[in-house]
CSV table of C-alpha atoms in Angstrom, one decimal:
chain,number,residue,atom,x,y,z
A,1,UNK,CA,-46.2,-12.0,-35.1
A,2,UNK,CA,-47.6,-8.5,-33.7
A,3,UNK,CA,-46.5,-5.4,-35.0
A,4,UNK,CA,-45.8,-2.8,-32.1
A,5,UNK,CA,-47.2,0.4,-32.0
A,6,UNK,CA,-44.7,3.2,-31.1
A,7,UNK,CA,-45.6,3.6,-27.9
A,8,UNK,CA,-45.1,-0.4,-27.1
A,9,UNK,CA,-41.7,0.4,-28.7
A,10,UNK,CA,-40.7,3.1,-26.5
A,11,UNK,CA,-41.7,0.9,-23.9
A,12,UNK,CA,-39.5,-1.8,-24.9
A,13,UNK,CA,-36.4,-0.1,-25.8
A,14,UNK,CA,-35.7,1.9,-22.5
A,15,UNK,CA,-37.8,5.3,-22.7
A,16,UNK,CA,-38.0,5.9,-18.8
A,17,UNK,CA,-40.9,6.2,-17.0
A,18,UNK,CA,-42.0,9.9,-16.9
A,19,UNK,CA,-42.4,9.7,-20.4
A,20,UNK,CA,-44.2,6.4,-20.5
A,21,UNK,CA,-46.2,8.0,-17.8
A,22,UNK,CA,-46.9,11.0,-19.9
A,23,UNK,CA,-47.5,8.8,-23.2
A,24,UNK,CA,-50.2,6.9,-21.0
A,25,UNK,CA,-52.3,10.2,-19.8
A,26,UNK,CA,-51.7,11.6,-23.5
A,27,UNK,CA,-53.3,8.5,-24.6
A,28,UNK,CA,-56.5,8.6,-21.8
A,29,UNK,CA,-56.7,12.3,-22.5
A,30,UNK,CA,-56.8,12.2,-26.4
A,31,UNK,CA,-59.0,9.4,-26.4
A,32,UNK,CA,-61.7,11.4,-23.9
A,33,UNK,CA,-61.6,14.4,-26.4
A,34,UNK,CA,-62.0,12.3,-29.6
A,35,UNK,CA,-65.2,10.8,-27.9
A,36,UNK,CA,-66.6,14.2,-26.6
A,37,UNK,CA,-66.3,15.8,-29.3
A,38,UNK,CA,-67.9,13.0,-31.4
A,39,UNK,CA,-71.1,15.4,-31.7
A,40,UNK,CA,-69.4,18.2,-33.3
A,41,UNK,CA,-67.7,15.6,-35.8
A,42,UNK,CA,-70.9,14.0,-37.4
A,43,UNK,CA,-72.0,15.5,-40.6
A,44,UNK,CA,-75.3,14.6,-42.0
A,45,UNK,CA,-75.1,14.3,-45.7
A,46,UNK,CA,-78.3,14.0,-48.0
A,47,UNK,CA,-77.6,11.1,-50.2
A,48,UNK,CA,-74.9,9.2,-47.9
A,49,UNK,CA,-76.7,10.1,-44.1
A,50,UNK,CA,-74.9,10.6,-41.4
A,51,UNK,CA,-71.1,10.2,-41.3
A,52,UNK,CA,-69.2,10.7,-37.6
A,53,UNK,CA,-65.5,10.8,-37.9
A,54,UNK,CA,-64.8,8.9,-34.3
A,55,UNK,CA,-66.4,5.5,-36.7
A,56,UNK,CA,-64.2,6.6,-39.3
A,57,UNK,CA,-61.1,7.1,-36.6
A,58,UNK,CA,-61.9,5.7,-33.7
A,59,UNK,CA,-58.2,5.6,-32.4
A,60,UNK,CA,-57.0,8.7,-33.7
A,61,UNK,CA,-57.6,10.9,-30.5
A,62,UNK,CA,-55.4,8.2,-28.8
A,63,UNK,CA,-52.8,8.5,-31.2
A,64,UNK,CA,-52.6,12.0,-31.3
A,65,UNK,CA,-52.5,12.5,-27.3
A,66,UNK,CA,-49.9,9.3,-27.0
A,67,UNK,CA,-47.7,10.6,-29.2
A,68,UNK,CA,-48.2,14.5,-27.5
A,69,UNK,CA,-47.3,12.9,-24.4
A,70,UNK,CA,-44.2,11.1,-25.8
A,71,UNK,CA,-42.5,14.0,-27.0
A,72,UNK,CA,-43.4,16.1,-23.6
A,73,UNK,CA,-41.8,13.4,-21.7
A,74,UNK,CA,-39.0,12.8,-23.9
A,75,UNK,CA,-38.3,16.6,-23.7
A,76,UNK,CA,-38.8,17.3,-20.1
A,77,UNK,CA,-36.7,13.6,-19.6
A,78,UNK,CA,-33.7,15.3,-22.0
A,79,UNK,CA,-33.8,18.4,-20.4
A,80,UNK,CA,-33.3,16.7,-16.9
A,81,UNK,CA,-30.5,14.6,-18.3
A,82,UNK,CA,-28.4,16.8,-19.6
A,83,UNK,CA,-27.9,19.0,-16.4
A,84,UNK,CA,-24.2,19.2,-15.5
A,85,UNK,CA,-23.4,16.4,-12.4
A,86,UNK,CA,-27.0,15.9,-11.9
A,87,UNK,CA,-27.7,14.7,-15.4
A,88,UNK,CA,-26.4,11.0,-14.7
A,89,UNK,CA,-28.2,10.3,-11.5
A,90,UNK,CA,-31.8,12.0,-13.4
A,91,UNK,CA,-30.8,9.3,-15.8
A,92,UNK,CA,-30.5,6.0,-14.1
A,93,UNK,CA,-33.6,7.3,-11.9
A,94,UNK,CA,-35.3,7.5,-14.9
A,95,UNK,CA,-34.7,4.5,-16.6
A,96,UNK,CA,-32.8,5.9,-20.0
């Protein structure tokens, strides 16, 4: 059986779509700067050679940018839903 990553769990118990969407694009974005800056993350050592912390971590700039997105969304998607008489409607139009 898999084990689900948070953002699979979000997905699965209701989180609505602008944060999905905003976990997503964390995830693309984070992963893009991990890789770029790739070349400012290798360290060459004398005895051990050359060490590069994106093949040490190669998921972490995903991580970090999906779970950046997450809380954006989950805060912007709070902030919607707890207007007064337009709360319920952001609600169901978001999925929560």
């Amino acid at each position: 059986m898999k084990e689900l990553t948070a953002f699979e769990m979000e997905s699965v118990n209701g989180a609505g779509w602008l944060q999905d969407g905003l976990a997503s694009l964390g995830s693309s974005m984070g992963a893009s700067a991990w890789t770029l800056s790739s070349n400012l993350l290798t360290i060459d050592l004398p005895i051990i050679g050359t060490i590069n912390l994106e093949s040490i971590a190669p998921n972490l700039g995903s991580q970090v940018g999906n779970m950046i997105g997450t809380v954006i969304g989950f805060t912007i998607e709070g902030s919607l839903a707890s207007i007064p008489m337009f709360g319920g409607f952001i609600n169901k139009l978001l999925g929560n």
